[in-house]
Amino acid sequence: MADERTLLRNGSVLTVDKGVGDFPEHRGDELERRDRCQIQPPEPPYLPGTPAHHMMQSYLKWLARRQPYFIHLVRIAIFVVMAWIGGLKFVPYEAESIVPFVANSPVMKFFYAKPAPEYKQYMNKEGELVPKNRAWHQENRTYLFADALGTVIIAIGILLLLGVFSPKLGFVGALLAAGMSFVTLSFLITTPEAWVSHFPYLAGGGRLVVKDLIMLSGALVCLSSSAQALLRTMDPQLPDRRGAGPDVAGPLARTPSRDHA
């Protein structure tokens, strides 16, 4: 039987067939010996069965099982943003800053007493106090509307946060948050001040509004999570897959009944 030896040279596996040395006519023939050499590249460390592969697989499974907690984190994050922004609506400078969006919105402009674009003559810079402008905003119901809007935003954020404990409240909160994001994103169409000139050159207000795409996506994720939890409470046969890895069926996969076995 031919004697084979494997040599490691510069990270490559070199397999040499030494059987050629058993034949006198080939003994000492380096060219023939070189032809019998087979150079094999080193195996990647992440191939199945390697320690690195097992470590990566364990890490990915750990992340996959954390999905319910990450969704709760999304709920908390949305609550923080909505409570913060909603609370600022009670401050005059924030109430004045949303006037262009509300005054130009076909579904919200009736909340104000003055029609657009009259507001352009009475806009204050952030933190600026001009008595004449403040008086106009009082007549326009700017601050009254902002107080009501802030209360609604905070309430939606609280409902969304309660989805951690109650799927029903979380469902209502996520649905309202998604609807609010749709209305906010419509400002990109109705508000001239959202653009420097035209698409895609967003002004400062437009850059703030377009971020609601993230808010909308997060609200829809929370909405789907609450819907799954509600379905599990309505149908006990639906298994609870929270914490399951990627190698199992989806969260709403029905377990086969004995009648159909």
Tab-separated table of N, CA, C and O in Angstrom, residues 60-69 239-251:
chain	number	residue	atom	x	y	z
A	60	LEU	N	-26.801	32.781	16.950
A	60	LEU	CA	-27.968	33.128	16.137
A	60	LEU	C	-29.257	32.631	16.780
A	60	LEU	O	-30.288	33.319	16.759
A	61	LYS	N	-29.231	31.426	17.364
A	61	LYS	CA	-30.419	30.915	18.044
A	61	LYS	C	-30.770	31.759	19.256
A	61	LYS	O	-31.943	32.002	19.548
A	62	TRP	N	-29.734	32.211	19.966
A	62	TRP	CA	-29.989	33.060	21.134
A	62	TRP	C	-30.674	34.351	20.705
A	62	TRP	O	-31.633	34.806	21.345
A	63	LEU	N	-30.203	34.961	19.626
A	63	LEU	CA	-30.829	36.183	19.123
A	63	LEU	C	-32.257	35.913	18.653
A	63	LEU	O	-33.160	36.728	18.892
A	64	ALA	N	-32.475	34.786	17.974
A	64	ALA	CA	-33.816	34.468	17.474
A	64	ALA	C	-34.804	34.308	18.618
A	64	ALA	O	-35.970	34.718	18.504
A	65	ARG	N	-34.372	33.756	19.744
A	65	ARG	CA	-35.266	33.547	20.877
A	65	ARG	C	-35.528	34.832	21.652
A	65	ARG	O	-36.400	34.865	22.513
A	66	ARG	N	-34.783	35.877	21.372
A	66	ARG	CA	-34.986	37.153	22.065
A	66	ARG	C	-36.004	38.038	21.361
A	66	ARG	O	-36.255	39.158	21.789
A	67	GLN	N	-36.602	37.566	20.269
A	67	GLN	CA	-37.516	38.408	19.490
A	67	GLN	C	-38.638	39.017	20.328
A	67	GLN	O	-38.917	40.214	20.195
A	68	PRO	N	-39.334	38.257	21.195
A	68	PRO	CA	-40.400	38.890	21.994
A	68	PRO	C	-39.884	40.041	22.849
A	68	PRO	O	-40.579	41.048	23.016
A	69	TYR	N	-38.680	39.902	23.400
A	69	TYR	CA	-38.130	40.973	24.235
A	69	TYR	C	-37.758	42.189	23.391
A	69	TYR	O	-37.923	43.333	23.836
A	239	PRO	N	-50.155	26.969	19.370
A	239	PRO	CA	-49.055	26.877	20.343
A	239	PRO	C	-48.380	28.209	20.544
A	239	PRO	O	-48.345	29.048	19.647
A	240	ASP	N	-47.868	28.392	21.732
A	240	ASP	CA	-47.103	29.594	22.052
A	240	ASP	C	-45.668	29.357	21.660
A	240	ASP	O	-44.957	28.588	22.292
A	241	ARG	N	-45.214	30.007	20.589
A	241	ARG	CA	-43.861	29.792	20.073
A	241	ARG	C	-42.885	30.848	20.553
A	241	ARG	O	-41.805	30.984	19.999
A	242	ARG	N	-43.267	31.626	21.543
A	242	ARG	CA	-42.357	32.652	22.033
A	242	ARG	C	-41.111	31.988	22.600
A	242	ARG	O	-41.184	31.065	23.394
A	243	GLY	N	-39.966	32.467	22.183
A	243	GLY	CA	-38.711	31.898	22.639
A	243	GLY	C	-38.236	30.745	21.787
A	243	GLY	O	-37.201	30.160	22.058
A	244	ALA	N	-39.004	30.369	20.731
A	244	ALA	CA	-38.589	29.273	19.886
A	244	ALA	C	-37.534	29.726	18.905
A	244	ALA	O	-37.467	30.883	18.511
A	245	GLY	N	-36.712	28.802	18.499
A	245	GLY	CA	-35.641	29.116	17.567
A	245	GLY	C	-36.143	29.116	16.145
A	245	GLY	O	-37.319	28.865	15.862
A	246	PRO	N	-35.243	29.371	15.172
A	246	PRO	CA	-35.650	29.465	13.769
A	246	PRO	C	-35.941	28.114	13.143
A	246	PRO	O	-36.416	28.054	12.032
A	247	ASP	N	-35.646	27.002	13.867
A	247	ASP	CA	-35.823	25.699	13.268
A	247	ASP	C	-37.198	25.115	13.548
A	247	ASP	O	-37.460	23.957	13.269
A	248	VAL	N	-38.121	25.935	14.119
A	248	VAL	CA	-39.458	25.448	14.412
A	248	VAL	C	-40.451	26.156	13.515
A	248	VAL	O	-40.123	27.100	12.817
A	249	ALA	N	-41.698	25.693	13.568
A	249	ALA	CA	-42.726	26.296	12.719
A	249	ALA	C	-43.047	27.687	13.187
A	249	ALA	O	-42.663	28.116	14.266
A	250	GLY	N	-43.801	28.410	12.368
A	250	GLY	CA	-44.167	29.785	12.688
A	250	GLY	C	-45.030	29.854	13.920
A	250	GLY	O	-45.566	28.853	14.395
A	251	PRO	N	-45.214	31.070	14.475
A	251	PRO	CA	-45.923	31.229	15.734
A	251	PRO	C	-47.385	30.838	15.671
A	251	PRO	O	-47.987	30.555	16.688
